[in-house]
Coordinates of C-alpha atoms and ligand atoms in Angstrom, one line a residue:
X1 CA -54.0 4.7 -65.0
X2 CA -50.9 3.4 -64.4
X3 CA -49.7 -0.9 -65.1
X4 CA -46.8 -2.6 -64.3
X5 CA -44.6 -4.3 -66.5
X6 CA -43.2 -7.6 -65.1
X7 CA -40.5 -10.3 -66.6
X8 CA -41.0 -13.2 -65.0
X9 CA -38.4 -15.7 -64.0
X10 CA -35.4 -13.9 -61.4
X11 CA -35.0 -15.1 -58.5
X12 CA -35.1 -12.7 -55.8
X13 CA -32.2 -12.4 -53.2
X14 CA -30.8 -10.1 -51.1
X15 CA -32.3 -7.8 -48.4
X16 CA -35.4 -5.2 -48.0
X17 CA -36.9 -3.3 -45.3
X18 CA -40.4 -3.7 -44.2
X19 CA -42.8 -0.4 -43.5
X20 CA -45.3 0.5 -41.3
X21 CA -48.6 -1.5 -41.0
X22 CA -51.5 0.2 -43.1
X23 CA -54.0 -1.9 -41.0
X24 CA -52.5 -0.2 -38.4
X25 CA -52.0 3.7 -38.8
X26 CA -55.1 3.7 -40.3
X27 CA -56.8 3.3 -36.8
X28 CA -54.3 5.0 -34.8
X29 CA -54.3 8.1 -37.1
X30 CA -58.0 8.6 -36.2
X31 CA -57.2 7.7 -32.7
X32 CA -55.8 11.5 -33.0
X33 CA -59.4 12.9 -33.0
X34 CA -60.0 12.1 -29.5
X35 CA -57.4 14.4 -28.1
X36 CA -56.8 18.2 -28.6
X37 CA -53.0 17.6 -28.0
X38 CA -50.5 16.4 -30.4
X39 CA -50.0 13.1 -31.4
X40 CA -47.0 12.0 -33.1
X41 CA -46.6 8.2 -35.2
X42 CA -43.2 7.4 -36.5
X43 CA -43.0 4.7 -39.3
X44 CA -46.2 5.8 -41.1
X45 CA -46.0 4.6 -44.5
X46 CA -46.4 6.5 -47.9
X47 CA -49.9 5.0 -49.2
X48 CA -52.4 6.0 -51.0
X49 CA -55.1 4.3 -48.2
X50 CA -52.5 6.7 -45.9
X51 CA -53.2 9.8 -47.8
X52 CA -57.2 9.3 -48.2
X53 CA -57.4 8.9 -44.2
X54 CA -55.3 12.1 -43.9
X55 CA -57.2 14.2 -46.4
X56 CA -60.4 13.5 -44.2
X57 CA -58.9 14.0 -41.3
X58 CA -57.8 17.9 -42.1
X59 CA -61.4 18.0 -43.3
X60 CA -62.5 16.7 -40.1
X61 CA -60.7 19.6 -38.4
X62 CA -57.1 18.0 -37.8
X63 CA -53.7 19.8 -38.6
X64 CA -50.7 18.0 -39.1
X65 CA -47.3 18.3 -40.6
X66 CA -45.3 15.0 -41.6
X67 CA -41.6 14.1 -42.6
X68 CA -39.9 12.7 -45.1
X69 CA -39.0 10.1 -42.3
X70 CA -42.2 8.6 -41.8
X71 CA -43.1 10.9 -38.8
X72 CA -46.8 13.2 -38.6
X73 CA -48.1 15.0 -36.1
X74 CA -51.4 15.1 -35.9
X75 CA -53.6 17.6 -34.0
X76 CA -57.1 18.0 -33.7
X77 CA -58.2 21.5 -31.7
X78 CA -61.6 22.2 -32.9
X79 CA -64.5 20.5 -35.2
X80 CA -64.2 21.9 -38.6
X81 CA -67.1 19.4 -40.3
X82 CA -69.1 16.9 -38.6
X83 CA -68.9 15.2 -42.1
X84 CA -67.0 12.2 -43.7
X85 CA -68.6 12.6 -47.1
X86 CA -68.6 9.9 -49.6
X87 CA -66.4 10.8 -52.0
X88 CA -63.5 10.0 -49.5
X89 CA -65.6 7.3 -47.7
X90 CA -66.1 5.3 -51.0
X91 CA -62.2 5.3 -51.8
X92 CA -62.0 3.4 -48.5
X93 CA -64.3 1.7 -46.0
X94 CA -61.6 2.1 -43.4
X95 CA -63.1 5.9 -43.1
X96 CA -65.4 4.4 -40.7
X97 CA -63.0 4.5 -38.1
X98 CA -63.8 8.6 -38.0
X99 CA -67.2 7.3 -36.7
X100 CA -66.2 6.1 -33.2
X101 CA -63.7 8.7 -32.0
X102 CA -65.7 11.8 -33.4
X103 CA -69.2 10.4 -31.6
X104 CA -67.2 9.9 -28.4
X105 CA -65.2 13.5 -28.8
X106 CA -67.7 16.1 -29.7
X107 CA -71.3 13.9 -29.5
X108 CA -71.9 13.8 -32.9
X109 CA -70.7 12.1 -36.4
X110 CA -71.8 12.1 -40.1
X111 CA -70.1 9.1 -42.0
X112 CA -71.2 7.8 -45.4
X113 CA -72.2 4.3 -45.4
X114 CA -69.6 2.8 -47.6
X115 CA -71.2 1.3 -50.0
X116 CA -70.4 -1.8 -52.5
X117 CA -66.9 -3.5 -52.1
X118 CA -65.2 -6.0 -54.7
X119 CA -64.8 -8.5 -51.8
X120 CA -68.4 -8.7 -50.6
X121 CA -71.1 -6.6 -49.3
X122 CA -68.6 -6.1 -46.0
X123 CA -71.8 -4.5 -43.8
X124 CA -70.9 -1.9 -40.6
X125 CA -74.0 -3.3 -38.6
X126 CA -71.6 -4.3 -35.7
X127 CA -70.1 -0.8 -35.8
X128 CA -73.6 0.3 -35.5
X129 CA -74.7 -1.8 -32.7
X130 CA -72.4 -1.4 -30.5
X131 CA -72.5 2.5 -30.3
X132 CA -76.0 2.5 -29.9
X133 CA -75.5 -0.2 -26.8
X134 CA -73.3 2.7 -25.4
X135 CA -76.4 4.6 -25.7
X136 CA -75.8 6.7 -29.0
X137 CA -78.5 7.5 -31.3
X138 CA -78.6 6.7 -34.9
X139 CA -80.1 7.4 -38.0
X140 CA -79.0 6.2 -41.2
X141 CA -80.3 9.0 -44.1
X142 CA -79.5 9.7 -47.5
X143 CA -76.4 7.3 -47.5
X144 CA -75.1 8.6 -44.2
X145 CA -74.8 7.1 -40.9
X146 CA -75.9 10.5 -38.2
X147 CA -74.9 9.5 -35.1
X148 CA -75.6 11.4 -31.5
X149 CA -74.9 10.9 -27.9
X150 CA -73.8 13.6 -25.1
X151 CA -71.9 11.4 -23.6
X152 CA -71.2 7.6 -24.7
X153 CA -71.9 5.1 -21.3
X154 CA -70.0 1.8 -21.0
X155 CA -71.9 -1.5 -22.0
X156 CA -71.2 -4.8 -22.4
X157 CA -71.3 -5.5 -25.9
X158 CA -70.8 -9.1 -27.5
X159 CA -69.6 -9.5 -31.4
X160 CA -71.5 -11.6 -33.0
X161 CA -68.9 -11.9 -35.8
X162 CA -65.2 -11.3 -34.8
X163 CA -64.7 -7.3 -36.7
X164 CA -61.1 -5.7 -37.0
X165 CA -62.4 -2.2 -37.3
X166 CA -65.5 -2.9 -36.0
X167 CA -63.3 -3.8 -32.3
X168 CA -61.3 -0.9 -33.1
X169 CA -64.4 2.1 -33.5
X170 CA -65.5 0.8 -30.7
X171 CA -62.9 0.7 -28.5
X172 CA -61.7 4.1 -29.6
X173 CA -65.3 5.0 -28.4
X174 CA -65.4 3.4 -25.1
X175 CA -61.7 5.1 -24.3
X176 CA -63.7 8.7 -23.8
X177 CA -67.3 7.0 -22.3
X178 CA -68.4 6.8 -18.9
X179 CA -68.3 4.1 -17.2
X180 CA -67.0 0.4 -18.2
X181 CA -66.9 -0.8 -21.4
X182 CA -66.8 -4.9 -22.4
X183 CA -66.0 -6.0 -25.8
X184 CA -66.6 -9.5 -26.0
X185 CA -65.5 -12.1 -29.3
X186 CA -63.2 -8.9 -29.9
X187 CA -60.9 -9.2 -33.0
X188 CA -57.3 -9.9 -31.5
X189 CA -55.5 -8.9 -34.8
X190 CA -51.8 -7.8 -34.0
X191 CA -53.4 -3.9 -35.4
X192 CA -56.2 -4.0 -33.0
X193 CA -53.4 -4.4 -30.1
X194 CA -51.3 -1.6 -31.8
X195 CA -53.9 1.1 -31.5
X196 CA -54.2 -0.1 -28.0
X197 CA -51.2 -0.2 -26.7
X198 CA -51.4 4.4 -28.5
X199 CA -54.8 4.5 -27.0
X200 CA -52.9 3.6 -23.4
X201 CA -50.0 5.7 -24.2
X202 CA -52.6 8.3 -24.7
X203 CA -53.8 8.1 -21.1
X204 CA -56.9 5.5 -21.7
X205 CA -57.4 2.4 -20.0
X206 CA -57.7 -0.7 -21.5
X207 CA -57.6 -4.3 -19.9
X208 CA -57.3 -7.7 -21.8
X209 CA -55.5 -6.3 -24.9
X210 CA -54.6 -8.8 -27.2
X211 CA -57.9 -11.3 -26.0
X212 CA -61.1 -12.0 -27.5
X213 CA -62.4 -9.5 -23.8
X214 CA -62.0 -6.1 -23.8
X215 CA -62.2 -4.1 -21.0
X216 CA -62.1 -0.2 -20.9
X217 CA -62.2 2.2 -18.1
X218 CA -63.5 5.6 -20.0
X219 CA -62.1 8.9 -19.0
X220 CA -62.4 12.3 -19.5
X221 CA -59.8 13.2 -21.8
X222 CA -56.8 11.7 -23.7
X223 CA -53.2 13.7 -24.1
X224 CA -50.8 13.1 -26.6
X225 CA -48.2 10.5 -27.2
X226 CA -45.6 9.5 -29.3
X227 CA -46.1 6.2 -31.2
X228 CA -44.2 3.9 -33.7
X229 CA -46.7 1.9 -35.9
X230 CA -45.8 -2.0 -35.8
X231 CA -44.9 -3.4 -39.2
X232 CA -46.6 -4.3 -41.5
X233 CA -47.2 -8.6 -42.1
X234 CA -49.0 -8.9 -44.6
X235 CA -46.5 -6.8 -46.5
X236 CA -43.8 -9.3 -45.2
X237 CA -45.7 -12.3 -46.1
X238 CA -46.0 -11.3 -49.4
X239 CA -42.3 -10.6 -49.9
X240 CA -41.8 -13.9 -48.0
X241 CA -44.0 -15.5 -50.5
X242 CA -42.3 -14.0 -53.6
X243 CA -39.2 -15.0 -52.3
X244 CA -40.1 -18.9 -52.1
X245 CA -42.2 -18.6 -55.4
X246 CA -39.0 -17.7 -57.1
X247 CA -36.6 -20.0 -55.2
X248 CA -34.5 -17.1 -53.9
X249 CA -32.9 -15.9 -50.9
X250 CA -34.1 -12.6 -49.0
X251 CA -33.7 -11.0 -45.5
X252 CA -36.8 -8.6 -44.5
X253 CA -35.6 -6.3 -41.7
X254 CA -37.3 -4.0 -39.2
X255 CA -40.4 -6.9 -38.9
X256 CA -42.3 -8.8 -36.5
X257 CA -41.7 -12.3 -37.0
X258 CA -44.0 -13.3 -34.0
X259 CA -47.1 -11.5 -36.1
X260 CA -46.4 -14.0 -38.7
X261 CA -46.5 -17.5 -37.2
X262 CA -49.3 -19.5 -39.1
X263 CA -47.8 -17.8 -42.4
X264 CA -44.3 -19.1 -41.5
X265 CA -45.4 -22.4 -40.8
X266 CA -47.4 -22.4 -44.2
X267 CA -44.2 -21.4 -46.0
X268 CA -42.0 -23.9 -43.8
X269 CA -44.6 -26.7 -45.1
X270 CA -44.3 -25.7 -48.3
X271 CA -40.0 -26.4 -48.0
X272 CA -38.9 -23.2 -47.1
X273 CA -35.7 -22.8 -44.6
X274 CA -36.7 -19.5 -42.4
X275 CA -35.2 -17.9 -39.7
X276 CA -36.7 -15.6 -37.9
X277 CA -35.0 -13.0 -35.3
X278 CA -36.7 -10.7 -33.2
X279 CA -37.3 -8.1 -36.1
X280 CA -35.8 -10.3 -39.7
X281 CA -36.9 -13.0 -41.3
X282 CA -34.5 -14.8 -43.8
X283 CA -35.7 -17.0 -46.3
X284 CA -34.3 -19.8 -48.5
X285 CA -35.8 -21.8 -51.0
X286 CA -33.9 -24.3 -52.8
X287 CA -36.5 -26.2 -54.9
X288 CA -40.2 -26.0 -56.5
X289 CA -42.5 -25.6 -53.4
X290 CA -45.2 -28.2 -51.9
X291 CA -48.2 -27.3 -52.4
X292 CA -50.2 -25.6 -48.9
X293 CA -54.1 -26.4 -48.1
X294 CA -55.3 -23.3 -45.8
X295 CA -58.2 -21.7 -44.3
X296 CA -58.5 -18.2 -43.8
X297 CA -60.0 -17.0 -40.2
X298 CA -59.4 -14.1 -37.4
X299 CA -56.3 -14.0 -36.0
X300 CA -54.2 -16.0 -34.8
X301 CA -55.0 -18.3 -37.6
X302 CA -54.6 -17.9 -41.5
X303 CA -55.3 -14.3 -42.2
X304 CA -57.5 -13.8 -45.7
X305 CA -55.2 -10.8 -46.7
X306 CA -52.5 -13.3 -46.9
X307 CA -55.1 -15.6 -49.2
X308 CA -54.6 -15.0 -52.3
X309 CA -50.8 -14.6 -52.1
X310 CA -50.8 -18.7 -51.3
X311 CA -53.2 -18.9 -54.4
X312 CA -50.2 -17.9 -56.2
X313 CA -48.0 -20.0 -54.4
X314 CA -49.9 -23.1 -55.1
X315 CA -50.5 -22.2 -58.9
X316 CA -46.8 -23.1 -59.5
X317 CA -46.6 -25.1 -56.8
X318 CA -45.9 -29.5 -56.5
X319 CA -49.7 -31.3 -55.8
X320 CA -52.9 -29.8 -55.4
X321 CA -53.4 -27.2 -53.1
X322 CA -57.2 -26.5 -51.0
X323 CA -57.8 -23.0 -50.2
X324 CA -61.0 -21.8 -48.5
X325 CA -61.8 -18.4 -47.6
X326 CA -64.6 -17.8 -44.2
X327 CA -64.0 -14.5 -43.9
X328 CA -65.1 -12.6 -47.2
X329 CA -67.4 -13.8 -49.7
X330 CA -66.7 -13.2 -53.2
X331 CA -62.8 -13.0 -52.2
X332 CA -61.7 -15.3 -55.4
X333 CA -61.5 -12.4 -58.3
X334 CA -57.9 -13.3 -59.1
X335 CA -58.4 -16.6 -59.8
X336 CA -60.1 -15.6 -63.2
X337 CA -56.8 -13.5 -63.8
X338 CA -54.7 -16.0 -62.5
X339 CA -56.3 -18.5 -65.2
X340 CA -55.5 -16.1 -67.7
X341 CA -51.8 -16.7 -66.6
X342 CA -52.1 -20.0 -67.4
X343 CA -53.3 -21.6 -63.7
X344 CA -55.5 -24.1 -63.0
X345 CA -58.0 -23.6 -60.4
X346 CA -61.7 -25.1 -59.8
X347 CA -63.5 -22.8 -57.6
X348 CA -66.7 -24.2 -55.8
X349 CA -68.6 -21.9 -53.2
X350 CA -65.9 -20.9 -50.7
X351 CA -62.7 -23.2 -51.7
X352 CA -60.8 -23.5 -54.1
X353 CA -58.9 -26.0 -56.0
X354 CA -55.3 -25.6 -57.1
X355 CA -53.2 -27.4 -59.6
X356 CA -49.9 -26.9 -59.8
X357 CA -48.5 -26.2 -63.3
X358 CA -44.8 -26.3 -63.9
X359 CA -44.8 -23.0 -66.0
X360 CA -47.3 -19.6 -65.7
X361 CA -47.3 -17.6 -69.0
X362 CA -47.8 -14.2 -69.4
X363 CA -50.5 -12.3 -70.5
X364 CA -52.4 -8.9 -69.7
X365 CA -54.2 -9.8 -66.5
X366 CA -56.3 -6.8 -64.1
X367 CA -56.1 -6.0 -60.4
X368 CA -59.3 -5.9 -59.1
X369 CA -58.3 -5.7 -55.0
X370 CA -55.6 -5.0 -52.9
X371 CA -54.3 -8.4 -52.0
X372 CA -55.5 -9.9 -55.2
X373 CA -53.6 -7.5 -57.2
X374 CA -50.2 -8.7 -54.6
X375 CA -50.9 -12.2 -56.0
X376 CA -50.9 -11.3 -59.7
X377 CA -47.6 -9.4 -59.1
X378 CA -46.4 -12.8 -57.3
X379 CA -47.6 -14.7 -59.9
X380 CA -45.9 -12.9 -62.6
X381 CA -42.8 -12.7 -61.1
X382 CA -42.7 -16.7 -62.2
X383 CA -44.3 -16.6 -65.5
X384 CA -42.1 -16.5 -68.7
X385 CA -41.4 -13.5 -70.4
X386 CA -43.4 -10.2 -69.7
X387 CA -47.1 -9.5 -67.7
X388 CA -48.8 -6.3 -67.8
X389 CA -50.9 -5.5 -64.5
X390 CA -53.5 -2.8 -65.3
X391 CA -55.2 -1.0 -62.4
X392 CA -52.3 -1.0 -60.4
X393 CA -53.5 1.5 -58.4
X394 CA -55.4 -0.9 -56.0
X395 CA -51.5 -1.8 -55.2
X396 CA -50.5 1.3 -54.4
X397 CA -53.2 1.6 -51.7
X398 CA -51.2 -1.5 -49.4
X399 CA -47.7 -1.6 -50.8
X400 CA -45.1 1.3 -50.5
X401 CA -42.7 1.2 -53.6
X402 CA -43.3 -2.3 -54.7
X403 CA -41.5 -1.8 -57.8
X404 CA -38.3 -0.9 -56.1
X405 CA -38.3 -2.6 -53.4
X406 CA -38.8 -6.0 -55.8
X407 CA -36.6 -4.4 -58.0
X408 CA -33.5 -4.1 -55.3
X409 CA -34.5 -7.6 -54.9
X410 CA -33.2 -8.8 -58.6
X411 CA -37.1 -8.5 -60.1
X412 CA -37.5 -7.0 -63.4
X413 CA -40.7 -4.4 -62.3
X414 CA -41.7 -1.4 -64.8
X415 CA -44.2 1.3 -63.9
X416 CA -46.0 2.1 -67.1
X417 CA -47.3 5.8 -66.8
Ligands
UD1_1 C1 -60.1 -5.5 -41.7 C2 -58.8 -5.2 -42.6 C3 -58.8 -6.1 -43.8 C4 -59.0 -7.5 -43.5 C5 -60.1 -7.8 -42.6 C6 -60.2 -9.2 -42.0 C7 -58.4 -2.9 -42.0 C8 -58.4 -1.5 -42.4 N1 -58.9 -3.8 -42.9 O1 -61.2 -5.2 -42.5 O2 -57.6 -5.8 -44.5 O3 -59.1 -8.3 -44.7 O4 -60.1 -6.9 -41.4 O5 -59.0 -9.5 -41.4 O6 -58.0 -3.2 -40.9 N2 -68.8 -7.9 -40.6 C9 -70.2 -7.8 -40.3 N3 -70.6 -6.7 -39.7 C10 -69.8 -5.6 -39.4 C11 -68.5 -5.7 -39.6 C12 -68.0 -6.9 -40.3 O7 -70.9 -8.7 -40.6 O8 -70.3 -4.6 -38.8 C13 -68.3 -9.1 -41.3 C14 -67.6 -8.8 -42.6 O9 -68.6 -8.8 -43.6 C15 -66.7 -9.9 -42.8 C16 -66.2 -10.2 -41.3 O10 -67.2 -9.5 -40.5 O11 -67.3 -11.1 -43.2 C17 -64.9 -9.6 -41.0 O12 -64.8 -8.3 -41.4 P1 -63.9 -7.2 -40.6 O13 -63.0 -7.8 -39.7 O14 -64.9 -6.1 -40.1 O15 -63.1 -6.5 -41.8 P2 -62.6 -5.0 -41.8 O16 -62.4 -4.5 -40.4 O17 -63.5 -4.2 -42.8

């Protein structure tokens, strides 16, 4: 399994470019299943999460070739297996999003339940729900969820909890049902508008994108389109993050600075000069940050991905920063890593406590989750002398070439093999 290597204490400066959104070509790839026509995405990025979703979508039936430049095409002719088996699903609970389009294409779907999580017990009962309100049937069996409909009917479905992919299976499903479909206390995250706006280019018709009300016409079919994928913020927040931590100076290009406000006020607060254009972001820190109180909840306000990346922030950071986390329960696994660094951090239910230290040191901490592993790699980047990240792989899933990209930035980042 590979680790990273990191020596702490380089400021970072100068400029990187930002990739394509995992949260969002992750729905929008398995938006291809509900057309037989080709569907091309530019700005995919190279991910591991990337790779899983393609792997079960050629299993699923879908042929596709991709480019060196970030391009696929993705086509999806005939049914090969009804299937998303749990091997795959277990690597990733995003393979849910299979469920929607594949119910409302060929009236049928096998998908895995996908089991435990490190960040909670993350159920898909709103998934569930809401396709049977459209009328499908479901049985879950042997670990899989078997769903059936001959053709999905529009409802009127309210969340009770506000769901990212649970919006997005849902309104993939609704794009190919019959009659009207209303999504109410939708999720309103930038990626839940991205695979919209592909879903319209793709012929469907959706009302109210970007609100907490969703409103799709069904039709009959969907034809191809050709589809950039936004970038990815959380990916920019982290490097925005890094860059403060280590009092440096860095330019992100090819962003979305208007995905990013709550984050960029956070950082502002915290003493940071940004300046943000339509698609960079330049930020400069001059001095030890302020420490930043937050609460994570759905979008527009403080997303948890960006969570324990401010954890980090504040371990190094001037005061006592208060950090509470709604969305996910048991989302605090760095902070026993982070103590390990030398943080200090009192944890109590859903908040935590931060006290700024003047100095992390090193030590061998472990990823355990995406975002928590971002934070240690934040985290080190301060610390004196040299961190070894094991289980690096959980990085690899969200961030394309961290190690370069940090490294073009003046970090000191070794992949151990
Ligand atoms: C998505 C993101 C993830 C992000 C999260 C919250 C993707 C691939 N992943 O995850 O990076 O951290 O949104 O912004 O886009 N819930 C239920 N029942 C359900 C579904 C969800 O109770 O059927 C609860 C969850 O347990 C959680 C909350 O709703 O407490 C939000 O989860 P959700 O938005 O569904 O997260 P994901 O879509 O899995």
């Amino acid at each position: 399994m590979d680790k990273l290597a990191i020596q702490g204490g380089h400021r970072l400066c100068g400029e990187i470019r930002i990739s394509g959104a995992k949260n969002a070509a992750l729905p929008i790839l398995c938006a291809a299943l509900l057309s037989a026509d080709t569907l091309h995405l530019d700005n995919l990025p190279k991910l591991q999460d990337i790779s899983t979703t393609l792997t079960l979508l050629g299993h699923i039936g879908c042929e596709m070739s991709r480019d060196e430049q970030g391009g696929i095409d993705l086509q999806a002719v005939q049914l090969k297996q009804l299937e998303a088996p749990y091997s795959l699903v277990k690597t990733m609970r995003a393979s849910i999003l299979v469920l929607g389009p594949m119910l409302a294409r060929w009236g049928e779907a096998r998908v895995s339940l996908p089991g435990g999580c490190a960040i909670g017990s993350r159920p898909v009962d709103l998934h569930i729900k809401g396709l049977q309100a459209m009328g499908a049937e479901i049985h879950i069996e042997h670990g899989y969820i078997h769903a059936r409909a001959s053709r999905l009917q529009g409802a009127r479905i309210v969340m009770d909890t506000v769901t990212v992919t649970g919006t997005e299976n849902l309104m993939m499903a609704a794009t190919l049902a019959e009659g009207t479909t209303i999504l109410e206390n939708a999720a309103r995250e930038p990626e839940v508008t991205d695979l919209a706006h592909c879903l319209i280019a793709m012929g469907a018709d959706i009302q109210g994108v970007g609100t907490d009300t969703i409103i799709i016409q069904g039709v009959k079919r969907l034809h191809g389109a050709s589809y950039p994928i936004m970038p990815d913020r959380i990916e920019t927040g982290t490097y925005l993050v890094a860059a403060v931590m280590t009092q440096g100076n860095v330019t992100l290009t090819h962003t979305r600075p208007d995905t990013l406000d709550v984050v960029i006020d956070k950082l502002r607060a915290s003493g940071a000069l940004i300046q943000a254009t339509d698609h960079h972001i330049t930020v400069q820190m001059h001095q030890r940050p302020e420490s930043i109180s937050l609460r994570t909840a759905p979008y527009p306000a403080f997303p948890t991905d960006m969570q324990a990346q401010f954890m980090a922030l504040n371990c190094i950071a001037n005061g006592v920063g208060r950090v509470t986390e709604t969305i996910f329960e048991n989302r605090f696994m760095h902070v026993q890593e982070m103590q390990r660094l030398g943080a200090q951090i009192e944890v109590e239910g859903n908040t935590a406590l931060v006290y700024g230290v003047a100095q992390l040191q090193a030590a061998t901490v472990m990823a355990t989750d995406l975002r928590a592993s971002a934070s240690l790699v934040l985290a080190a980047l301060v610390a004196e002398s040299e961190t070894t990240i094991e289980r690096i792989y959980h990085i690899d899933r969200g961030y394309e070439g961290i190690e370069e990209k940090l490294n073009q930035l003046g970090a000191k980042v070794r992949r151990i093999h």
